[in-house]
Short mmCIF file of C-alpha atoms in Angstrom, two decimals:
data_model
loop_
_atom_site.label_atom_id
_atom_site.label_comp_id
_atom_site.label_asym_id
_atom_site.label_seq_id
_atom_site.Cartn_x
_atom_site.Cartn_y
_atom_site.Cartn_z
CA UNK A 1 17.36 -20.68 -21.89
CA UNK A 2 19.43 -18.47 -24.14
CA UNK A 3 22.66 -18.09 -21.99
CA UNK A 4 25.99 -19.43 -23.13
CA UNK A 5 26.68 -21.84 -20.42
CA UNK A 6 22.60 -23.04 -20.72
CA UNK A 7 23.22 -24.07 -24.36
CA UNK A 8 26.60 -25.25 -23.86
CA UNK A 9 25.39 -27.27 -21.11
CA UNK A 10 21.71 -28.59 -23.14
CA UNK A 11 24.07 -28.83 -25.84
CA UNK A 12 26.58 -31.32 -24.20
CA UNK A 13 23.36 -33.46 -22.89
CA UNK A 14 21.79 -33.71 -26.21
CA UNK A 15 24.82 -34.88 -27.97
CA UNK A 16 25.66 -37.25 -25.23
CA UNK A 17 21.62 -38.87 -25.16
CA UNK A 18 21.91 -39.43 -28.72
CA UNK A 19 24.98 -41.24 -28.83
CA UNK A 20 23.17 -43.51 -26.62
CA UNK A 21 20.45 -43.68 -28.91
CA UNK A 22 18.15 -41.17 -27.71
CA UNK A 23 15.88 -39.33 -29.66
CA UNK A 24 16.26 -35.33 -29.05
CA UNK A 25 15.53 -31.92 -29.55
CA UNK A 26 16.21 -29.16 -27.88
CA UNK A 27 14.36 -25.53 -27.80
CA UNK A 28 15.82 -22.31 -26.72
CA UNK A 29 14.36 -19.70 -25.20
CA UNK A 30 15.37 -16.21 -26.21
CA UNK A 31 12.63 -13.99 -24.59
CA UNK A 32 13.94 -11.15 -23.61
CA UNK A 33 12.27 -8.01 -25.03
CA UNK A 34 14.94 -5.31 -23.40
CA UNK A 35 18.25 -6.39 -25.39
CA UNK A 36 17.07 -5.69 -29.07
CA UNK A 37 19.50 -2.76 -29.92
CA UNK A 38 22.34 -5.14 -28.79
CA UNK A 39 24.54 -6.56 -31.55
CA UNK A 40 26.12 -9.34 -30.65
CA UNK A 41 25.83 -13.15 -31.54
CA UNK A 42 24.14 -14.49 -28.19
CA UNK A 43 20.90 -12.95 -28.91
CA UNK A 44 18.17 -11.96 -26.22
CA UNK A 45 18.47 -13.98 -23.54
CA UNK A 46 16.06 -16.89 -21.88
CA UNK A 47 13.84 -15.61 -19.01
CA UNK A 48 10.82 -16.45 -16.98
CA UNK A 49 8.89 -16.71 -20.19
CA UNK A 50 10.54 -20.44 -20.25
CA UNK A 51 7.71 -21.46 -18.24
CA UNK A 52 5.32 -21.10 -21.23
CA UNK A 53 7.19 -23.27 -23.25
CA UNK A 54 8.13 -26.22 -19.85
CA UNK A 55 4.15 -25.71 -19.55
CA UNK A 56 3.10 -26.58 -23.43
CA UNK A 57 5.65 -29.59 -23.60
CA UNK A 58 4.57 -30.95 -20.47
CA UNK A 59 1.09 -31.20 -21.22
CA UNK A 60 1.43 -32.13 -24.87
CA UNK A 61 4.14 -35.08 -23.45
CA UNK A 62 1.16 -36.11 -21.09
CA UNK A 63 -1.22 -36.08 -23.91
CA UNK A 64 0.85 -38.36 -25.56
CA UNK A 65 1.82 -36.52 -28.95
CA UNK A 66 5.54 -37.36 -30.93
CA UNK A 67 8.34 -36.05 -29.73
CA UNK A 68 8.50 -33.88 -33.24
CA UNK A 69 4.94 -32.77 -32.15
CA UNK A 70 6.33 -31.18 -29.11
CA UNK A 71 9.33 -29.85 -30.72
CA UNK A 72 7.54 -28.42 -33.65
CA UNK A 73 4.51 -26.73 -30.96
CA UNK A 74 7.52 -25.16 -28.45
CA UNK A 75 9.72 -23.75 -31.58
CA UNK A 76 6.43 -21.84 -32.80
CA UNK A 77 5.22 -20.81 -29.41
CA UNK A 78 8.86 -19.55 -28.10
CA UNK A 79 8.30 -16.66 -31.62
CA UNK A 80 4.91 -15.91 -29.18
CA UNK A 81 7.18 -14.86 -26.23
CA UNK A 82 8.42 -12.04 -24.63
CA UNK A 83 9.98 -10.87 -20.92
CA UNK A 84 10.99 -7.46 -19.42
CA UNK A 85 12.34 -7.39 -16.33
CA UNK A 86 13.34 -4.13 -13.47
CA UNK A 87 14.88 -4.42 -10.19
CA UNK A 88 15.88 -2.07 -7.19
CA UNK A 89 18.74 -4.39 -5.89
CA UNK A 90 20.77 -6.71 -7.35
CA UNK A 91 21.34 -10.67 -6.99
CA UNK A 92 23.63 -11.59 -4.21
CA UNK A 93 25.17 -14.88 -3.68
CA UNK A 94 25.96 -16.15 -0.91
CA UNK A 95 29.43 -14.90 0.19
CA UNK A 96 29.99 -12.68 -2.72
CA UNK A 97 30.06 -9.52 -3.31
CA UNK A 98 26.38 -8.35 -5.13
CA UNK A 99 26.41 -8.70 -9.07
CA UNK A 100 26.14 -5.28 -9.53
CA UNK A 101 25.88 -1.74 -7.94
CA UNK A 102 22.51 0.36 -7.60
CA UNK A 103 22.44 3.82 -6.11
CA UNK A 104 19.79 4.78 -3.79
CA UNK A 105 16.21 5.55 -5.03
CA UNK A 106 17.44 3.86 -8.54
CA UNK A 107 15.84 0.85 -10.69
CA UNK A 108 17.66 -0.80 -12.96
CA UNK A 109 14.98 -2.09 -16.51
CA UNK A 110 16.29 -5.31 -18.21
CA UNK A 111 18.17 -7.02 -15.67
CA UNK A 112 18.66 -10.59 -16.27
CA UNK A 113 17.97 -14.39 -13.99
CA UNK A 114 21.52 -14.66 -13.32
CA UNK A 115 22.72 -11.44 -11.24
CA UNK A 116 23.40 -9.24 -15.25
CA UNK A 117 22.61 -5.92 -14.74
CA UNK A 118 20.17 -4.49 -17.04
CA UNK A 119 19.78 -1.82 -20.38
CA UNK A 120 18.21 1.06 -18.65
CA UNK A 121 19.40 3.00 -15.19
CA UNK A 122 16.91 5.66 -13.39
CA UNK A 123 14.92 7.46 -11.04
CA UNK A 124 12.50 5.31 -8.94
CA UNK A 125 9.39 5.52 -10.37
CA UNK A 126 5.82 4.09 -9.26
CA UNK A 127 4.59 0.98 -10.07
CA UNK A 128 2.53 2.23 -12.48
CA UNK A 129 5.07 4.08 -14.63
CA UNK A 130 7.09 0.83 -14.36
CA UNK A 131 4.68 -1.23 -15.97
CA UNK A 132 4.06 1.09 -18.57
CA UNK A 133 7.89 0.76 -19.04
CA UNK A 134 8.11 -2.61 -18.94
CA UNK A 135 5.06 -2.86 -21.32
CA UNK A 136 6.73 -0.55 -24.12
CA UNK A 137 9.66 -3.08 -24.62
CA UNK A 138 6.81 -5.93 -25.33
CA UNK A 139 4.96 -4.02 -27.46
CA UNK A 140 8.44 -3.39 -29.79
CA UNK A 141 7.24 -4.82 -32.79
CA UNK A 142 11.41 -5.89 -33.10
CA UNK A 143 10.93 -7.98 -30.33
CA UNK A 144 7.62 -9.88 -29.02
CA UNK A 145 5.37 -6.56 -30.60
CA UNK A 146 2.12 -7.45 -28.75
CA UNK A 147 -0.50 -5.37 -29.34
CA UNK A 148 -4.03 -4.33 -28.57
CA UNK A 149 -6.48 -6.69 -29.75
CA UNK A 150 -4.43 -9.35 -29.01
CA UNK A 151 -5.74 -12.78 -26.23
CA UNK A 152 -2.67 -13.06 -23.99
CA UNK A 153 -1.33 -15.03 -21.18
CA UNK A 154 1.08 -13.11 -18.62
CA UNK A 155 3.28 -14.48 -15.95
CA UNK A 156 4.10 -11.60 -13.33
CA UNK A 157 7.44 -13.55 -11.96
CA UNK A 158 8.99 -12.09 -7.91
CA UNK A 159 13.06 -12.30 -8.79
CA UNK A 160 13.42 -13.16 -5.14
CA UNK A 161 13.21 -10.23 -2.89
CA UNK A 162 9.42 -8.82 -3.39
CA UNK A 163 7.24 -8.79 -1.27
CA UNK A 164 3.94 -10.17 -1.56
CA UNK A 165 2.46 -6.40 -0.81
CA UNK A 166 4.55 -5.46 -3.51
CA UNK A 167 3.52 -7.94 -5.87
CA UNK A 168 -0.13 -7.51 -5.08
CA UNK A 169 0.59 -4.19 -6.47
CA UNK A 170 2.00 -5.28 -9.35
CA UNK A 171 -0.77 -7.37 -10.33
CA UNK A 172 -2.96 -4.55 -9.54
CA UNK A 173 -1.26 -2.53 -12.17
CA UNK A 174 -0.49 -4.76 -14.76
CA UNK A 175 -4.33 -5.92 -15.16
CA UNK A 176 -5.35 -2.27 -15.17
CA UNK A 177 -2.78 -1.77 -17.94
CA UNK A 178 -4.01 -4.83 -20.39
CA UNK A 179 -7.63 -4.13 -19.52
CA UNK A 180 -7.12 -0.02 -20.63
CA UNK A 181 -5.25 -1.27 -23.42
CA UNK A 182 -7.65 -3.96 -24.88
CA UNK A 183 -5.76 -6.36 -24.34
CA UNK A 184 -7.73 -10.24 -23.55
CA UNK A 185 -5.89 -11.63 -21.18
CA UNK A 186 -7.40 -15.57 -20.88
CA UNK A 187 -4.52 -16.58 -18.00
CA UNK A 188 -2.50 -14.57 -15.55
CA UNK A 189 -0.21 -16.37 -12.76
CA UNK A 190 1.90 -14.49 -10.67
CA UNK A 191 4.29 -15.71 -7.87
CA UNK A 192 8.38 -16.70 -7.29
CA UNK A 193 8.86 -18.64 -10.58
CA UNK A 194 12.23 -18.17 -11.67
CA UNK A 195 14.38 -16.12 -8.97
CA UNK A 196 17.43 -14.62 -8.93
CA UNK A 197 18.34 -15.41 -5.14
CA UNK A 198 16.90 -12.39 -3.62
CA UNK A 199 17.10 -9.99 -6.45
CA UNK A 200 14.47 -6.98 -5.46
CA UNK A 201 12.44 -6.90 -8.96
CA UNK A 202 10.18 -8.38 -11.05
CA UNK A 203 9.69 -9.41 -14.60
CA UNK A 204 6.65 -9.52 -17.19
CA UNK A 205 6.47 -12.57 -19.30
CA UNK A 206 3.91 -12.38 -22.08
CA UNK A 207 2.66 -14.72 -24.30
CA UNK A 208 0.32 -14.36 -27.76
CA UNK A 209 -2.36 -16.89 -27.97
CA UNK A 210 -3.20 -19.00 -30.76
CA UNK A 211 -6.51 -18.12 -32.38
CA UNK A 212 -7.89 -21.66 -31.65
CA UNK A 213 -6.39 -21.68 -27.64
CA UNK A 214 -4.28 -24.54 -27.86
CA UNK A 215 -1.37 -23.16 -25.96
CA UNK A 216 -4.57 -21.93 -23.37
CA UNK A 217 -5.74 -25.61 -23.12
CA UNK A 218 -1.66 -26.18 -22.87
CA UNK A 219 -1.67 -24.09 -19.76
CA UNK A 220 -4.40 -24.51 -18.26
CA UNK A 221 -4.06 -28.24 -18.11
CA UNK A 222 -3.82 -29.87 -14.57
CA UNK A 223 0.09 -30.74 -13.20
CA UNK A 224 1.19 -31.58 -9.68
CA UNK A 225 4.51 -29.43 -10.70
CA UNK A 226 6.19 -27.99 -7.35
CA UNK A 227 7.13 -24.90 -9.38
CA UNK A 228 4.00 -24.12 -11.48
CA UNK A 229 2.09 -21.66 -10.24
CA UNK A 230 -0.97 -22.29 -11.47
CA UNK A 231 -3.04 -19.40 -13.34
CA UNK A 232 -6.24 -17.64 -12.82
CA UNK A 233 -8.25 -18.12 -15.78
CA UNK A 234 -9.88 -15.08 -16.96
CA UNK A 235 -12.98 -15.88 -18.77
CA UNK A 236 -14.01 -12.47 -19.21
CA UNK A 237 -12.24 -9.46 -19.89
CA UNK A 238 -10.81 -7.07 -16.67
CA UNK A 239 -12.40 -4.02 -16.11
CA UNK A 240 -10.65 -1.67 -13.42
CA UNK A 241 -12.89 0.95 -12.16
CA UNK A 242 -12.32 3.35 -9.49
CA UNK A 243 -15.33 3.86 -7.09
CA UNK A 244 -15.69 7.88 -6.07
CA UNK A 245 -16.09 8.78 -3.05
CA UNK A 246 -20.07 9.55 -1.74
CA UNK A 247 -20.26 13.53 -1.94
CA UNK A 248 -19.96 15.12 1.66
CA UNK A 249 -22.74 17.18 2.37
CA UNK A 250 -21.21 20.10 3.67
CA UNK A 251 -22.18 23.09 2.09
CA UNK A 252 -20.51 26.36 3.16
CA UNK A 253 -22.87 28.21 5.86
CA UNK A 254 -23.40 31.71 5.10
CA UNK A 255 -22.07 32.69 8.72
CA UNK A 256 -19.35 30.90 10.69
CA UNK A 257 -18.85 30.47 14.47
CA UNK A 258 -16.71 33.13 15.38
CA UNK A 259 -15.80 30.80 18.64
CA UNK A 260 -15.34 27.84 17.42
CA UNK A 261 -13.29 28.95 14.37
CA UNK A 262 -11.05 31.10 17.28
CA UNK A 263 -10.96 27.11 19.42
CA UNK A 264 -10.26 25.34 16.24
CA UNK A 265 -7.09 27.57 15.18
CA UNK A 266 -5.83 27.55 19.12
CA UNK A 267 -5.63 23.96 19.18
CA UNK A 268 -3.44 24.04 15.32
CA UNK A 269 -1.44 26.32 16.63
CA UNK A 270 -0.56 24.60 19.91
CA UNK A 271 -0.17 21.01 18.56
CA UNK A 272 2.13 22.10 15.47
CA UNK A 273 4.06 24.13 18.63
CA UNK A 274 4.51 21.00 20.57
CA UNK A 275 5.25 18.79 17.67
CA UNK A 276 8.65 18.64 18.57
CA UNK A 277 8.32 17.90 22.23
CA UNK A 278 5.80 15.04 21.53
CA UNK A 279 8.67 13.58 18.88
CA UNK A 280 10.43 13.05 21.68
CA UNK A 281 8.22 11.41 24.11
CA UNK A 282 7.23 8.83 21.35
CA UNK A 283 11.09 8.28 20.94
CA UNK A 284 11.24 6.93 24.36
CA UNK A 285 8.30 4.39 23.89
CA UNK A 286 7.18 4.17 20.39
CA UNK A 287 8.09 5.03 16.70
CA UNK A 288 9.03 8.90 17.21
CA UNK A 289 6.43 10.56 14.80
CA UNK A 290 3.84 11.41 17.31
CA UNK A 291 4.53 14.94 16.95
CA UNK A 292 5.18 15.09 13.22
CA UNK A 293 1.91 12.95 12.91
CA UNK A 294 0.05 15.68 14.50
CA UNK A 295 1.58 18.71 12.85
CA UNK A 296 1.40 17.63 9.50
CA UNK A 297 -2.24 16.63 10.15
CA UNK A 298 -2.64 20.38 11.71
CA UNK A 299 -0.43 22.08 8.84
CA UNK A 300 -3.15 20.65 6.56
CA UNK A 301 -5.90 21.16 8.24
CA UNK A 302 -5.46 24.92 9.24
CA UNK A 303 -5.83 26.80 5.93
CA UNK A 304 -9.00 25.11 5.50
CA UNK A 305 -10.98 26.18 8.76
CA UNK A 306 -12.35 29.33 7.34
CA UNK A 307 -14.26 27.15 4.87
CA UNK A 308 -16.20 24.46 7.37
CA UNK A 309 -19.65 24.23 7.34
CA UNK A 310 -20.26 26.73 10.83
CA UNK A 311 -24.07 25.63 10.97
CA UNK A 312 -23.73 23.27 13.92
CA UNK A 313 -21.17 21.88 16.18
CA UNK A 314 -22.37 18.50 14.43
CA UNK A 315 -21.57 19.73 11.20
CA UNK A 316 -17.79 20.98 12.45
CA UNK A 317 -17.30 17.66 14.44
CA UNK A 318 -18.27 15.54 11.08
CA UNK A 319 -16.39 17.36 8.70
CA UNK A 320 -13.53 17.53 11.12
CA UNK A 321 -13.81 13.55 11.55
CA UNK A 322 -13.72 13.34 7.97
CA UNK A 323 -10.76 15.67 7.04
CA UNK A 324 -8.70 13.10 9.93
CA UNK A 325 -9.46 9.98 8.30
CA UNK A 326 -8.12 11.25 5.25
CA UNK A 327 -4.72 12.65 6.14
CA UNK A 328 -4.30 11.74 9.66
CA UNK A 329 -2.71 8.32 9.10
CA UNK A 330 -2.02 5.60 10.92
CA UNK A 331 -3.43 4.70 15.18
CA UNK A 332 -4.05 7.53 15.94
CA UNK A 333 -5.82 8.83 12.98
CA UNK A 334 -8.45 5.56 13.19
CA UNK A 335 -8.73 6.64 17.04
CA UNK A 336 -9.27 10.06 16.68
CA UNK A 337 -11.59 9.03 13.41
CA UNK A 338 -13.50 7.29 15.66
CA UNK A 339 -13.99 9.17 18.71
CA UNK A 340 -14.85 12.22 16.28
CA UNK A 341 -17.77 10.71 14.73
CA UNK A 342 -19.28 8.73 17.92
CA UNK A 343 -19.23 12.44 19.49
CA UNK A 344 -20.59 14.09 16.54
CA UNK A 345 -23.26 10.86 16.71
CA UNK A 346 -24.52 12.43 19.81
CA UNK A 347 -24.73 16.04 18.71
CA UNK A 348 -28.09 17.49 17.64
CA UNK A 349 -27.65 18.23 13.38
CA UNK A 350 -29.50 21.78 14.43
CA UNK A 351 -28.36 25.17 15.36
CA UNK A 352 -29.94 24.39 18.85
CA UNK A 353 -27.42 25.15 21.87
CA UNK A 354 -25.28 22.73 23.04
CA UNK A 355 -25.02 21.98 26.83
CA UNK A 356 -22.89 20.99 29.12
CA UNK A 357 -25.12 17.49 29.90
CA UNK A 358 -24.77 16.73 25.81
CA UNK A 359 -21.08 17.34 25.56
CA UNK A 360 -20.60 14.73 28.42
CA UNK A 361 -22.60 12.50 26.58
CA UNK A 362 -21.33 13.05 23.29
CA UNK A 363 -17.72 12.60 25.31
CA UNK A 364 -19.25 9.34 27.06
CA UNK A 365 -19.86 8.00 23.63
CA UNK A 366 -16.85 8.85 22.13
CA UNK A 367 -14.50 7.55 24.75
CA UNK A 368 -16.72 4.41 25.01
CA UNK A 369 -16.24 4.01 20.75
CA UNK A 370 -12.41 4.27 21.24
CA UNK A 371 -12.32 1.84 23.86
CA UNK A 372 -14.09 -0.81 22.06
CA UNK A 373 -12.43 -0.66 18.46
CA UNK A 374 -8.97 0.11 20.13
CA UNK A 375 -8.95 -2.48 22.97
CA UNK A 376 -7.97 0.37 25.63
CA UNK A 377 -9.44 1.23 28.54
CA UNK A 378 -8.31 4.13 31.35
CA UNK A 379 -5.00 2.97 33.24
CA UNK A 380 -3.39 1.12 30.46
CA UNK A 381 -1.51 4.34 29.45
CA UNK A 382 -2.99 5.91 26.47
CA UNK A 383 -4.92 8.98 25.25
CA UNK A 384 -7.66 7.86 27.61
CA UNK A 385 -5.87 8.63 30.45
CA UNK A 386 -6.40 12.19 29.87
CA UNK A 387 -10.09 12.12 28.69
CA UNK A 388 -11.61 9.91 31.53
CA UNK A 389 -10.52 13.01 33.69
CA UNK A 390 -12.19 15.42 31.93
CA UNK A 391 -15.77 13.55 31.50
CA UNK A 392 -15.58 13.12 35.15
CA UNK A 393 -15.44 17.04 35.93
CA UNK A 394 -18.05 17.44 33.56
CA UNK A 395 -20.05 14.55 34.71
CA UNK A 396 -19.83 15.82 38.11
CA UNK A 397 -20.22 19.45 37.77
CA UNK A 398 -23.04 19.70 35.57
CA UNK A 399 -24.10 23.24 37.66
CA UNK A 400 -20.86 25.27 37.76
CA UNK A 401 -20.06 27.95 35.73
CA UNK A 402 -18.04 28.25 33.27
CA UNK A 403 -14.52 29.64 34.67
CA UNK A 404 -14.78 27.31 37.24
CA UNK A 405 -15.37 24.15 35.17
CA UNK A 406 -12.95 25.34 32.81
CA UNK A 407 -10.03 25.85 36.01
CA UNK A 408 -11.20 21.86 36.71
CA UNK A 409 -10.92 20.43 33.59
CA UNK A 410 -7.38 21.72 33.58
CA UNK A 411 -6.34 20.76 36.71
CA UNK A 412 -7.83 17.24 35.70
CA UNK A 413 -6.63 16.47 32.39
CA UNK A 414 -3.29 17.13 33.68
CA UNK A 415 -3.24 14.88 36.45
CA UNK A 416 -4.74 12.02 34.31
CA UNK A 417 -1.23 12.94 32.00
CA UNK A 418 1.00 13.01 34.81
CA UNK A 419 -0.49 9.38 35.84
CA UNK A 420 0.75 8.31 33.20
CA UNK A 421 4.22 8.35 34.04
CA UNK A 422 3.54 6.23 36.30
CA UNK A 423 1.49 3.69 34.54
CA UNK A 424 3.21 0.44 32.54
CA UNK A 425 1.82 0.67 28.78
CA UNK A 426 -1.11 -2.15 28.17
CA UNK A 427 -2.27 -0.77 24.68
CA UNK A 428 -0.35 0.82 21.54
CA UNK A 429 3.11 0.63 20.13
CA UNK A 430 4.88 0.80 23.41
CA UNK A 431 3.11 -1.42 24.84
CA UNK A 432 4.46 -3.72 21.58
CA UNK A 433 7.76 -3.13 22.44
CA UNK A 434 7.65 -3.85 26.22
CA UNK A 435 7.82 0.43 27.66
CA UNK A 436 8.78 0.56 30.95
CA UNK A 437 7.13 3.19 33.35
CA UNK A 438 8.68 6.38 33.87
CA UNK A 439 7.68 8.33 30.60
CA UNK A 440 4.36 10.39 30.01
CA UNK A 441 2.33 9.05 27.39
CA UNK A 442 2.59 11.01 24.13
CA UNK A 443 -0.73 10.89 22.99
CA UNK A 444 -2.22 11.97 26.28
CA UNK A 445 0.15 14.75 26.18
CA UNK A 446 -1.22 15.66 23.08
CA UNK A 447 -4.81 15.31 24.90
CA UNK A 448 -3.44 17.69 27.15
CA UNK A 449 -2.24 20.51 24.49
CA UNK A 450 -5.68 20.57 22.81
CA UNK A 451 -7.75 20.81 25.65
CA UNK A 452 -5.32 23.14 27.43
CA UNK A 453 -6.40 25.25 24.13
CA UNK A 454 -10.17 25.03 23.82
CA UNK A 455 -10.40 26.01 27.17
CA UNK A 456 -8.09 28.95 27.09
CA UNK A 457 -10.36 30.93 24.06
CA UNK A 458 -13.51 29.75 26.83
CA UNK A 459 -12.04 30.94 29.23
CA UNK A 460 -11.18 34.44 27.50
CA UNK A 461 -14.99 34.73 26.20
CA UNK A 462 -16.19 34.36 30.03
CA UNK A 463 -13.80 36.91 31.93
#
């Protein structure tokens, strides 16, 4: 590779082998696409695109071709060659001090394999814009110049500290990029191939294919090499296509439930009121976002209840189910998901009147869906230990009016939250990180604050 001490190094080897009557010649590589506007006498330097090169000389050794052979193939196929690199932390050896300094929410473009910081400080950007980035010093026609049209094989090299997630992504993106571009990309390998200790960044390397796909065959060519990656060989070319998402069919009803518009704003307004409070239950047995969770899902959600589809309490339940699974995020979005749509399952799709014997079973259903995707059950202090409460009041009060099942319901959903204090957590994050008993269950709490307000605008309707 093109560093000083590299060549020095080769250099000193080469010189020494031939006194002893060795026959040698050495190839640098220089791939480094970022460092054209330097002047200096070192040149770019040698990055992960040194694989291509190890790769070629390997096989065409196995192969059994002359020495000059292999020397001749490498020196054309290192002008073929190009590598840009970003990271988001530097190289840190063991003991030292890091190689360099990066600010918060900063990436550094053109860092180098051996702690150098790079050409090009700025803002974070996505992984998107990055390869875009990285892809406009390849494409300088000063340096590797790659263009459209062109069959390519790309090595998408982890400088230590990525994560696989991360470089998932990555990969992601940069086959979007080549296949937008029209680019024909025959190999792509991606993995830790040459590191920087745990340097958080990657590099592109990217190579321009011979016409007849000799450096292809090259490296594509079997090898029990620890460090080779192997490739997926693309024998067509990439298309990236997003899928849309089915149309909802949820047409805005002429008229809109008065009620249930008046139920649907209570309960926004009462869980964005006690986001704050439910923060700081989930501090004391989880990740502290209960609240926030809830009021951001709430702070979305409210501007948009004058434009539901009114025509059923289906209709409201589905598109409500919908709208959660979207911007709810995270357990208790999938649980809430869940129990939304099993209830809404068990609603008739007409403007027929809806009872108190089909709310308990749409209830039933729902708390019987969220117990057998989530693994809870009542008593292992969760959200359930507030519901099972309430579809026993209405499973044993099918007659009473409506004041008086509403005072029940109350009195019931709070002493299923209360329980909870009492209960050791079996199910969810706290029950991850060992909770103790002693603290109410956020997420029944929350139970609690949006029954507490459907059944205050019912109650008001039936004084």
């Amino acid at each position: 590779k093109n560093y000083t001490g590299d060549r020095l190094t080769f250099g000193m080897a080469a010189e020494k082998a031939k006194r002893e009557g060795f026959q040698v010649e050495v190839v640098v590589a220089a791939d480094d696409t970022t460092l054209l506007d330097t002047d200096t006498v070192a040149g770019p330097r040698g990055l992960c695109g040194v694989l291509f090169l190890q790769k070629i000389a390997g096989s065409l050794s196995k192969e059994g071709a002359s020495l000059d052979e292999v020397f001749r193939t490498c020196e054309a196929a290192s002008k073929c060659i190009g590598t840009a690199g970003v990271a988001i932390s530097p190289c840190q050896p063991p003991g030292k001090e890091p190689s360099f300094t990066l600010p918060p929410d900063t990436m550094e473009f053109g860092v180098g394999i051996h702690g150098e910081p790079g050409v090009l400080k700025c803002k974070s950007v996505s992984c998107k814009t990055t390869v875009d980035k990285l892809w406009s010093y390849l494409s300088d026609k000063r340096g590797l110049g790659v263009q459209s049209g062109d069959d390519i094989a790309v090595l998408i090299n982890n400088l230590g500290g990525t994560s696989e997630l991360e470089m998932s992504i990555v990969v992601k993106e940069v086959v979007k990029y080549v296949s937008e571009h029209d680019f024909h990309l025959k190999f792509l390998s991606s993995g830790s191939l040459v590191t920087s200790l745990g340097m958080h960044g990657i590099s592109i390397s990217v190579m321009r294919l011979d016409k007849d796909d000799r450096y292809l065959k090259f490296l594509q060519a079997p090898t029990d090499a620890v460090g080779w990656q192997g490739g997926r060989n693309v024998t067509m070319d990439i298309r990236v296509q997003a899928i849309p998402n089915p149309p909802k069919n949820y047409p805005r009803s002429a008229t809109k439930s008065d009620l249930l518009v008046e139920m649907l704003r209570a309960v926004c307004n009462d869980l964005e009121a006690a986001s704050n409070e439910l923060d700081e239950l989930d501090r004391l047995v989880g990740d502290g976002d209960c609240g926030t969770t809830f009021r951001n899902t709430v702070i979305r959600l409210s501007p948009l209840i004058p434009t539901l589809n009114y025509d059923s309490v289906r209709n409201v339940m589905e598109q409500l189910a919908d709208f959660v699974e979207e911007i709810m995020g995270g357990s208790s979005g999938a649980l809430y998901t869940i129990g939304l749509t099993a209830a809404a399952n068990n609603l008739p799709d007409d403007c027929s009147p809806v009872t108190i014997a089909t709310i308990t079973k749409s209830l039933s259903e729902a708390l019987q869906a969220i117990s057998r995707y989530g693994k809870a059950k009542e008593g292992d202090c969760t959200m359930l230990d507030a519901l099972y409460p309430v579809l026993r009041v209405l499973q044993l009060n099918q007659e009473a009016d409506m004041k008086t099942l509403i005072g029940l319901i109350d009195v019931a959903v709070n002493a299923g939250v209360q329980k909870t204090g009492s209960l050791k957590p079996r199910a969810g994050r706290a029950s991850y990180i060992g909770g103790d008993k002693g603290h109410l269950d956020p997420g029944a709490v929350a139970v609690e604050v949006w029954v507490r307000a459907i059944s205050r605008v019912l109650y008001s309707k039936h004084l």
